[in-house]
Structures are given as structure tokens and as C-alpha cells.
PDB file of C-alpha atoms in Angstrom:
ATOM      1  CA  MET A   1      25.271  11.242  -5.887  1.00 54.00           C
ATOM      2  CA  LYS A   2      21.747  11.732  -4.672  1.00 68.00           C
ATOM      3  CA  GLN A   3      19.184   9.885  -6.377  1.00 78.00           C
ATOM      4  CA  GLU A   4      16.172  11.843  -8.015  1.00 94.00           C
ATOM      5  CA  ILE A   5      13.739   9.358  -6.530  1.00 96.00           C
ATOM      6  CA  THR A   6      14.015   7.757  -3.247  1.00 97.00           C
ATOM      7  CA  ILE A   7      11.364   4.832  -2.501  1.00 98.00           C
ATOM      8  CA  GLU A   8      11.467   2.631   0.731  1.00 98.00           C
ATOM      9  CA  ILE A   9       9.448   0.618   3.028  1.00 98.00           C
ATOM     10  CA  VAL A  10      11.288   0.497   6.200  1.00 98.00           C
ATOM     11  CA  ASP A  11      10.841  -0.554   9.997  1.00 98.00           C
ATOM     12  CA  HIS A  12      11.227   2.892  11.439  1.00 98.00           C
ATOM     13  CA  ILE A  13      10.844   6.454   9.810  1.00 98.00           C
ATOM     14  CA  ASP A  14      13.272   9.253  10.844  1.00 97.00           C
ATOM     15  CA  ALA A  15      11.139  12.354   9.808  1.00 95.00           C
ATOM     16  CA  SER A  16      14.283  14.537   9.834  1.00 95.00           C
ATOM     17  CA  GLN A  17      16.234  12.463   7.187  1.00 96.00           C
ATOM     18  CA  VAL A  18      13.751  13.735   4.326  1.00 97.00           C
ATOM     19  CA  TYR A  19      15.273  17.497   4.023  1.00 97.00           C
ATOM     20  CA  GLY A  20      18.356  16.257   2.993  1.00 96.00           C
ATOM     21  CA  GLU A  21      17.152  13.840   0.536  1.00 97.00           C
ATOM     22  CA  LEU A  22      14.888  16.540  -1.174  1.00 98.00           C
ATOM     23  CA  SER A  23      17.291  19.500  -1.015  1.00 97.00           C
ATOM     24  CA  HIS A  24      18.728  20.521  -4.522  1.00 97.00           C
ATOM     25  CA  PRO A  25      20.655  23.516  -5.996  1.00 97.00           C
ATOM     26  CA  ASN A  26      17.593  24.204  -8.330  1.00 97.00           C
ATOM     27  CA  SER A  27      14.869  23.824  -5.708  1.00 98.00           C
ATOM     28  CA  GLY A  28      13.441  26.812  -4.187  1.00 98.00           C
ATOM     29  CA  GLY A  29      10.571  25.039  -2.550  1.00 98.00           C
ATOM     30  CA  ILE A  30      10.578  21.709  -0.845  1.00 98.00           C
ATOM     31  CA  CYS A  31       7.172  20.179   0.546  1.00 98.00           C
ATOM     32  CA  VAL A  32       6.736  17.299   2.679  1.00 98.00           C
ATOM     33  CA  PHE A  33       3.687  15.232   4.177  1.00 98.00           C
ATOM     34  CA  VAL A  34       4.315  13.132   7.180  1.00 98.00           C
ATOM     35  CA  GLY A  35       1.549  10.710   8.331  1.00 98.00           C
ATOM     36  CA  ALA A  36       1.325   9.923  12.019  1.00 98.00           C
ATOM     37  CA  VAL A  37      -0.652   7.594  14.507  1.00 98.00           C
ATOM     38  CA  ARG A  38      -3.589   9.535  15.739  1.00 97.00           C
ATOM     39  CA  GLU A  39      -4.525   8.670  19.184  1.00 96.00           C
ATOM     40  CA  PHE A  40      -8.504   8.657  18.767  1.00 96.00           C
ATOM     41  CA  THR A  41     -10.456   7.224  15.869  1.00 94.00           C
ATOM     42  CA  GLN A  42     -14.334   8.121  16.043  1.00 90.00           C
ATOM     43  CA  ASN A  43     -13.866   8.800  19.929  1.00 94.00           C
ATOM     44  CA  GLU A  44     -12.191   5.342  20.420  1.00 96.00           C
ATOM     45  CA  GLN A  45      -8.746   5.294  21.721  1.00 97.00           C
ATOM     46  CA  VAL A  46      -6.077   3.573  19.580  1.00 97.00           C
ATOM     47  CA  ILE A  47      -3.170   1.914  21.070  1.00 97.00           C
ATOM     48  CA  ALA A  48      -1.264   1.377  17.816  1.00 98.00           C
ATOM     49  CA  LEU A  49      -1.318   0.726  14.177  1.00 98.00           C
ATOM     50  CA  GLU A  50      -0.082  -2.386  12.788  1.00 98.00           C
ATOM     51  CA  PHE A  51       1.148  -1.974   9.055  1.00 98.00           C
ATOM     52  CA  GLU A  52       1.735  -4.847   6.633  1.00 98.00           C
ATOM     53  CA  THR A  53       2.662  -4.744   2.853  1.00 98.00           C
ATOM     54  CA  TYR A  54       3.284  -6.846  -0.153  1.00 98.00           C
ATOM     55  CA  LYS A  55       6.564  -5.330  -0.395  1.00 98.00           C
ATOM     56  CA  ALA A  56       7.533  -6.093  -4.117  1.00 97.00           C
ATOM     57  CA  MET A  57       4.437  -4.578  -5.362  1.00 98.00           C
ATOM     58  CA  ALA A  58       4.241  -1.605  -3.010  1.00 98.00           C
ATOM     59  CA  ILE A  59       7.713  -0.510  -4.023  1.00 98.00           C
ATOM     60  CA  LYS A  60       6.679  -1.078  -7.807  1.00 98.00           C
ATOM     61  CA  GLU A  61       3.522   1.080  -7.238  1.00 98.00           C
ATOM     62  CA  MET A  62       5.183   3.831  -5.309  1.00 98.00           C
ATOM     63  CA  ARG A  63       7.894   4.178  -8.099  1.00 98.00           C
ATOM     64  CA  LYS A  64       5.090   4.283 -10.598  1.00 98.00           C
ATOM     65  CA  ILE A  65       3.526   7.098  -8.524  1.00 98.00           C
ATOM     66  CA  ALA A  66       6.607   9.185  -8.368  1.00 98.00           C
ATOM     67  CA  GLU A  67       7.455   8.669 -12.016  1.00 97.00           C
ATOM     68  CA  GLU A  68       3.878  10.050 -12.620  1.00 98.00           C
ATOM     69  CA  ALA A  69       4.492  13.103 -10.316  1.00 98.00           C
ATOM     70  CA  TYR A  70       7.561  13.671 -12.612  1.00 96.00           C
ATOM     71  CA  ALA A  71       5.809  13.653 -15.746  1.00 96.00           C
ATOM     72  CA  LYS A  72       3.099  15.951 -14.384  1.00 98.00           C
ATOM     73  CA  TRP A  73       5.302  18.530 -12.491  1.00 97.00           C
ATOM     74  CA  ASN A  74       8.656  20.012 -12.965  1.00 97.00           C
ATOM     75  CA  LEU A  75      10.405  18.061  -9.884  1.00 98.00           C
ATOM     76  CA  ASN A  76      13.895  17.884  -8.966  1.00 98.00           C
ATOM     77  CA  ARG A  77      13.574  15.275  -6.128  1.00 98.00           C
ATOM     78  CA  VAL A  78      10.834  12.990  -4.963  1.00 98.00           C
ATOM     79  CA  VAL A  79      10.764  10.843  -1.699  1.00 98.00           C
ATOM     80  CA  MET A  80       8.141   8.193  -0.727  1.00 98.00           C
ATOM     81  CA  ARG A  81       8.799   6.266   2.275  1.00 98.00           C
ATOM     82  CA  HIS A  82       6.427   4.009   4.280  1.00 98.00           C
ATOM     83  CA  ALA A  83       6.980   2.186   7.699  1.00 98.00           C
ATOM     84  CA  VAL A  84       5.666  -1.141   8.436  1.00 98.00           C
ATOM     85  CA  GLY A  85       5.134  -3.131  11.771  1.00 98.00           C
ATOM     86  CA  ASN A  86       3.705  -1.947  15.083  1.00 98.00           C
ATOM     87  CA  LYS A  87       3.389   2.091  15.346  1.00 98.00           C
ATOM     88  CA  GLY A  88       2.600   3.843  18.562  1.00 98.00           C
ATOM     89  CA  VAL A  89       0.677   7.186  18.780  1.00 98.00           C
ATOM     90  CA  GLU A  90       2.660  10.165  17.622  1.00 97.00           C
ATOM     91  CA  GLU A  91       4.969   7.823  15.483  1.00 98.00           C
ATOM     92  CA  PRO A  92       5.539   8.626  11.756  1.00 98.00           C
ATOM     93  CA  VAL A  93       4.264   6.154   9.429  1.00 98.00           C
ATOM     94  CA  VAL A  94       4.432   7.562   6.041  1.00 98.00           C
ATOM     95  CA  VAL A  95       6.792  10.405   4.610  1.00 98.00           C
ATOM     96  CA  VAL A  96       6.398  12.032   1.077  1.00 98.00           C
ATOM     97  CA  GLY A  97       7.727  14.979  -0.454  1.00 98.00           C
ATOM     98  CA  ALA A  98       9.028  16.733  -3.495  1.00 98.00           C
ATOM     99  CA  SER A  99      11.211  19.750  -4.390  1.00 98.00           C
ATOM    100  CA  SER A 100      10.962  21.877  -7.155  1.00 98.00           C
ATOM    101  CA  GLY A 101      12.015  25.291  -8.434  1.00 98.00           C
ATOM    102  CA  HIS A 102       9.061  27.026  -7.251  1.00 98.00           C
ATOM    103  CA  ARG A 103       6.449  26.227  -4.330  1.00 98.00           C
ATOM    104  CA  ASP A 104       3.259  25.236  -6.560  1.00 98.00           C
ATOM    105  CA  ALA A 105       4.790  22.360  -8.236  1.00 98.00           C
ATOM    106  CA  CYS A 106       5.881  20.733  -5.009  1.00 98.00           C
ATOM    107  CA  PHE A 107       2.642  21.515  -3.054  1.00 98.00           C
ATOM    108  CA  GLU A 108       0.637  19.829  -5.909  1.00 98.00           C
ATOM    109  CA  ALA A 109       2.954  16.934  -6.277  1.00 98.00           C
ATOM    110  CA  CYS A 110       3.074  16.232  -2.495  1.00 98.00           C
ATOM    111  CA  ARG A 111      -0.749  16.074  -2.257  1.00 98.00           C
ATOM    112  CA  PHE A 112      -0.809  13.875  -5.256  1.00 98.00           C
ATOM    113  CA  LEU A 113       1.880  11.414  -3.838  1.00 98.00           C
ATOM    114  CA  ILE A 114      -0.062  11.006  -0.615  1.00 98.00           C
ATOM    115  CA  ASP A 115      -3.358  10.710  -2.013  1.00 98.00           C
ATOM    116  CA  THR A 116      -2.428   8.231  -4.619  1.00 98.00           C
ATOM    117  CA  LEU A 117      -0.403   6.177  -2.345  1.00 98.00           C
ATOM    118  CA  LYS A 118      -3.393   5.663   0.043  1.00 98.00           C
ATOM    119  CA  ASP A 119      -5.540   5.050  -2.961  1.00 97.00           C
ATOM    120  CA  ARG A 120      -3.337   2.122  -4.628  1.00 98.00           C
ATOM    121  CA  VAL A 121      -0.494   1.039  -2.599  1.00 98.00           C
ATOM    122  CA  PRO A 122      -0.799  -2.446  -1.275  1.00 98.00           C
ATOM    123  CA  ILE A 123      -0.112  -1.548   2.340  1.00 98.00           C
ATOM    124  CA  TRP A 124      -2.767  -2.408   5.004  1.00 98.00           C
ATOM    125  CA  LYS A 125      -3.233  -1.096   8.696  1.00 98.00           C
ATOM    126  CA  LYS A 126      -5.039  -2.504  11.627  1.00 98.00           C
ATOM    127  CA  GLU A 127      -6.204  -0.445  14.345  1.00 97.00           C
ATOM    128  CA  ILE A 128      -5.399  -1.894  17.727  1.00 98.00           C
ATOM    129  CA  PHE A 129      -7.983  -0.874  20.273  1.00 97.00           C
ATOM    130  CA  LYS A 130      -7.998  -1.931  23.811  1.00 95.00           C
ATOM    131  CA  ASN A 131     -10.393  -4.876  23.173  1.00 95.00           C
ATOM    132  CA  LYS A 132     -10.343  -5.433  19.640  1.00 96.00           C
ATOM    133  CA  SER A 133      -8.543  -4.705  16.372  1.00 97.00           C
ATOM    134  CA  VAL A 134      -9.881  -3.631  12.895  1.00 96.00           C
ATOM    135  CA  TRP A 135      -8.479  -3.788   9.315  1.00 97.00           C
ATOM    136  CA  VAL A 136      -9.221  -0.092   8.287  1.00 97.00           C
ATOM    137  CA  SER A 137     -11.453   0.017   5.239  1.00 95.00           C
ATOM    138  CA  ALA A 138     -11.808  -3.347   4.768  1.00 94.00           C
ATOM    139  CA  THR A 139     -15.778  -3.800   4.927  1.00 92.00           C
ATOM    140  CA  PRO A 140     -18.370  -1.316   3.744  1.00 92.00           C
TER     141      PRO A 140
ATOM    142  CA  MET B   1      -0.821 -22.555  -7.936  1.00 88.00           C
ATOM    143  CA  GLU B   2      -0.318 -20.292  -4.872  1.00 92.00           C
ATOM    144  CA  VAL B   3      -2.054 -17.078  -3.893  1.00 97.00           C
ATOM    145  CA  LEU B   4      -0.544 -14.777  -1.654  1.00 98.00           C
ATOM    146  CA  LEU B   5      -2.787 -13.232   1.246  1.00 98.00           C
ATOM    147  CA  PHE B   6      -2.431 -10.044   3.019  1.00 98.00           C
ATOM    148  CA  GLY B   7      -4.358  -7.880   5.652  1.00 98.00           C
ATOM    149  CA  ILE B   8      -7.946  -9.264   6.231  1.00 98.00           C
ATOM    150  CA  ALA B   9      -7.878 -11.570   3.272  1.00 98.00           C
ATOM    151  CA  LYS B  10      -4.978 -13.413   5.481  1.00 98.00           C
ATOM    152  CA  ASP B  11      -7.210 -13.360   8.645  1.00 97.00           C
ATOM    153  CA  ILE B  12     -10.466 -14.872   6.515  1.00 98.00           C
ATOM    154  CA  VAL B  13      -8.389 -17.584   5.016  1.00 97.00           C
ATOM    155  CA  GLY B  14      -6.219 -18.123   8.225  1.00 97.00           C
ATOM    156  CA  GLU B  15      -2.922 -18.453   6.269  1.00 97.00           C
ATOM    157  CA  SER B  16      -0.553 -16.188   4.478  1.00 97.00           C
ATOM    158  CA  SER B  17      -1.190 -18.036   1.297  1.00 97.00           C
ATOM    159  CA  PHE B  18      -3.633 -20.419  -0.250  1.00 96.00           C
ATOM    160  CA  ARG B  19      -2.454 -23.335  -2.514  1.00 92.00           C
ATOM    161  CA  PHE B  20      -4.831 -25.088  -4.997  1.00 87.00           C
ATOM    162  CA  ASP B  21      -4.332 -29.009  -4.615  1.00 81.00           C
ATOM    163  CA  GLU B  22      -2.778 -31.072  -7.221  1.00 78.00           C
ATOM    164  CA  GLY B  23      -6.196 -32.512  -8.416  1.00 82.00           C
ATOM    165  CA  ASP B  24      -7.961 -29.212  -8.360  1.00 83.00           C
ATOM    166  CA  VAL B  25      -9.034 -27.461 -11.693  1.00 87.00           C
ATOM    167  CA  LEU B  26      -6.850 -24.320 -11.676  1.00 90.00           C
ATOM    168  CA  PRO B  27      -8.495 -20.863 -12.294  1.00 95.00           C
ATOM    169  CA  GLY B  28      -7.868 -19.775 -15.890  1.00 95.00           C
ATOM    170  CA  SER B  29      -8.467 -16.215 -15.444  1.00 97.00           C
ATOM    171  CA  VAL B  30      -8.381 -13.667 -12.468  1.00 98.00           C
ATOM    172  CA  PHE B  31     -12.154 -13.629 -12.467  1.00 98.00           C
ATOM    173  CA  GLU B  32     -12.404 -17.380 -12.008  1.00 97.00           C
ATOM    174  CA  LEU B  33      -9.785 -17.162  -9.406  1.00 97.00           C
ATOM    175  CA  LYS B  34     -11.984 -14.549  -7.489  1.00 97.00           C
ATOM    176  CA  GLN B  35     -15.096 -16.793  -8.031  1.00 97.00           C
ATOM    177  CA  LYS B  36     -13.432 -19.973  -6.687  1.00 95.00           C
ATOM    178  CA  LEU B  37     -11.936 -18.085  -3.532  1.00 96.00           C
ATOM    179  CA  LYS B  38     -15.242 -16.279  -2.717  1.00 97.00           C
ATOM    180  CA  GLN B  39     -17.016 -19.725  -2.900  1.00 96.00           C
ATOM    181  CA  SER B  40     -14.626 -21.146  -0.518  1.00 95.00           C
ATOM    182  CA  PHE B  41     -14.321 -18.295   1.853  1.00 97.00           C
ATOM    183  CA  PRO B  42     -17.627 -16.374   1.525  1.00 98.00           C
ATOM    184  CA  GLU B  43     -16.405 -13.656   3.826  1.00 98.00           C
ATOM    185  CA  LEU B  44     -14.279 -12.339   1.028  1.00 98.00           C
ATOM    186  CA  ASP B  45     -17.492 -11.475  -0.881  1.00 97.00           C
ATOM    187  CA  LYS B  46     -18.349  -9.119   2.126  1.00 97.00           C
ATOM    188  CA  LEU B  47     -15.120  -7.011   1.558  1.00 97.00           C
ATOM    189  CA  SER B  48     -15.337  -3.289   0.028  1.00 96.00           C
ATOM    190  CA  SER B  49     -13.299  -4.439  -2.736  1.00 96.00           C
ATOM    191  CA  LEU B  50     -11.018  -7.370  -3.657  1.00 97.00           C
ATOM    192  CA  ALA B  51      -8.204  -6.855  -6.507  1.00 98.00           C
ATOM    193  CA  VAL B  52      -5.825  -9.496  -7.814  1.00 98.00           C
ATOM    194  CA  ALA B  53      -2.175  -8.641  -8.599  1.00 98.00           C
ATOM    195  CA  VAL B  54      -0.527 -10.877 -11.170  1.00 98.00           C
ATOM    196  CA  ASN B  55       3.274 -10.758 -10.973  1.00 97.00           C
ATOM    197  CA  SER B  56       2.975  -7.731  -8.515  1.00 97.00           C
ATOM    198  CA  GLU B  57       0.830  -5.686 -10.935  1.00 97.00           C
ATOM    199  CA  TYR B  58      -2.883  -5.124 -10.850  1.00 98.00           C
ATOM    200  CA  ALA B  59      -4.561  -7.489 -13.010  1.00 98.00           C
ATOM    201  CA  GLU B  60      -7.958  -7.052 -14.651  1.00 98.00           C
ATOM    202  CA  ASP B  61     -10.784  -9.716 -14.444  1.00 97.00           C
ATOM    203  CA  GLU B  62     -10.012 -11.010 -18.221  1.00 98.00           C
ATOM    204  CA  GLU B  63      -6.216 -11.603 -17.240  1.00 98.00           C
ATOM    205  CA  LYS B  64      -5.393 -15.119 -17.881  1.00 97.00           C
ATOM    206  CA  LEU B  65      -3.502 -16.809 -15.129  1.00 96.00           C
ATOM    207  CA  SER B  66      -0.510 -19.192 -15.843  1.00 92.00           C
ATOM    208  CA  ARG B  67       0.919 -21.654 -13.380  1.00 87.00           C
ATOM    209  CA  GLY B  68       4.292 -19.783 -12.844  1.00 89.00           C
ATOM    210  CA  ASP B  69       2.530 -16.553 -12.027  1.00 94.00           C
ATOM    211  CA  GLU B  70       3.091 -14.936  -8.804  1.00 95.00           C
ATOM    212  CA  ILE B  71      -0.528 -14.248  -7.623  1.00 97.00           C
ATOM    213  CA  ALA B  72      -1.955 -12.146  -4.820  1.00 98.00           C
ATOM    214  CA  LEU B  73      -5.319 -11.085  -3.336  1.00 98.00           C
ATOM    215  CA  ILE B  74      -5.334  -7.407  -2.689  1.00 98.00           C
ATOM    216  CA  PRO B  75      -8.148  -6.593  -0.256  1.00 98.00           C
ATOM    217  CA  PRO B  76      -8.860  -2.598   0.279  1.00 98.00           C
ATOM    218  CA  VAL B  77      -5.602  -0.980   0.875  1.00 98.00           C
ATOM    219  CA  SER B  78      -5.221   1.258   3.889  1.00 98.00           C
ATOM    220  CA  GLY B  79      -1.631   2.832   3.815  1.00 97.00           C
ATOM    221  CA  GLY B  80      -0.745   6.173   4.806  1.00 95.00           C
TER     222      GLY B  80
END
């Protein structure tokens, strides 16, 4: 049987996997956000992003966020999956999604899932440029 | 007492964890822990924010620390 909530930290994300995880007989709407590595940040070329996490806590926080989404909207499935390690340009690094009877709930929930993940899940990304690397948002 | 370190905090301290020595006075609260580590590693004070997790949950400054707790420094997160 499929789980209602799927939470994972993985080495590699297969963005095509999520449809099967979110589909549900009562879901007329499925909304997915995929975050990927962008080649340029403020006109500087990014070679790769390096992600690390405090896994035990990240899983706990992601589960709390998914449960908050369930409490706020009428959802049938939620997926939150983040990658760790070195990711090149165009590679997916995060996939979140929700499915619901109608589209409004899953659109709103999907936005909440990614915004809240970025706000408080203990995952850190370092931008690797040609001649330097920078932990994102670390200093003012 | 051991403190797990991640991201820029790990780079600042130069290790993936920081251990208080046997003879050290251990910090009694989250606030004291932050003060002690910022004194030892002033670069930590320059971060946009610095949170502490106790047993893998965000902890307020007033929260008391016990010897067996799993403690981690949480510099500004940047997932997604």
C-alpha cells in the first residue's frame, strides 16, 4: 500500500518517480515543485552545488511540515524529497508535491511545502564557483 | 558534551563536532552554549543567525542542557 506521506533524503533524485507516489483515486489534482541547479547566480557561473544535512533532524522537520500541510488542506498524498551531495547544473535537488480532490488545495500546499522547507529544514548548500565556494545565506 | 557542526559552522571550527573537555564547565543552557562557542570562535558571531538543536529539535535560548543530549549548531539553513 502506498504511504500517505513520503519523506526522504537521497543521493539522487529521479523527478519522474513522484507522479506514482502522488496519484490517488480521489485526487483530481497533483501539484509538484522541482528545484534544480541554476547555472548563474548574480552573473557568476556556478559549477555545482554541494548539499549537506543533519539528517535525523531534517527528516523530523520535513515530516512536521507535511503534517502541518495535511492539517491545513484536504490532501490525499504528500511527498518531500531532498538530495544531498554534489549536484551539477540542471540536476534536480528537491521535489515536493501534494495531491488533492481539486487543484486549489494542492497548489497552495505545494507552495507551503517548499517555502517552509527552505525556511527551517536543516540542509545547507554551498555554491561552487570556478575559483571559490560560498555557503549560501550564511552571512548578512 | 559534544556539539555536532554543519555547513559554515563546521568550516569555522574546522571539525564536524566540538567536544568540551573533561575539566571544562559545561554550558547549562542553549544561551550559555552559544556564548561559549562564540567566545572561542568569534566568526560564529558574524553569521546571519545561529540556532541550536537539542535532540534534533530547535531549542530556545532558555532550554537547559543535559550531558546525554544530542546537541547541534544550526547555521542559516539553505536547502531547496
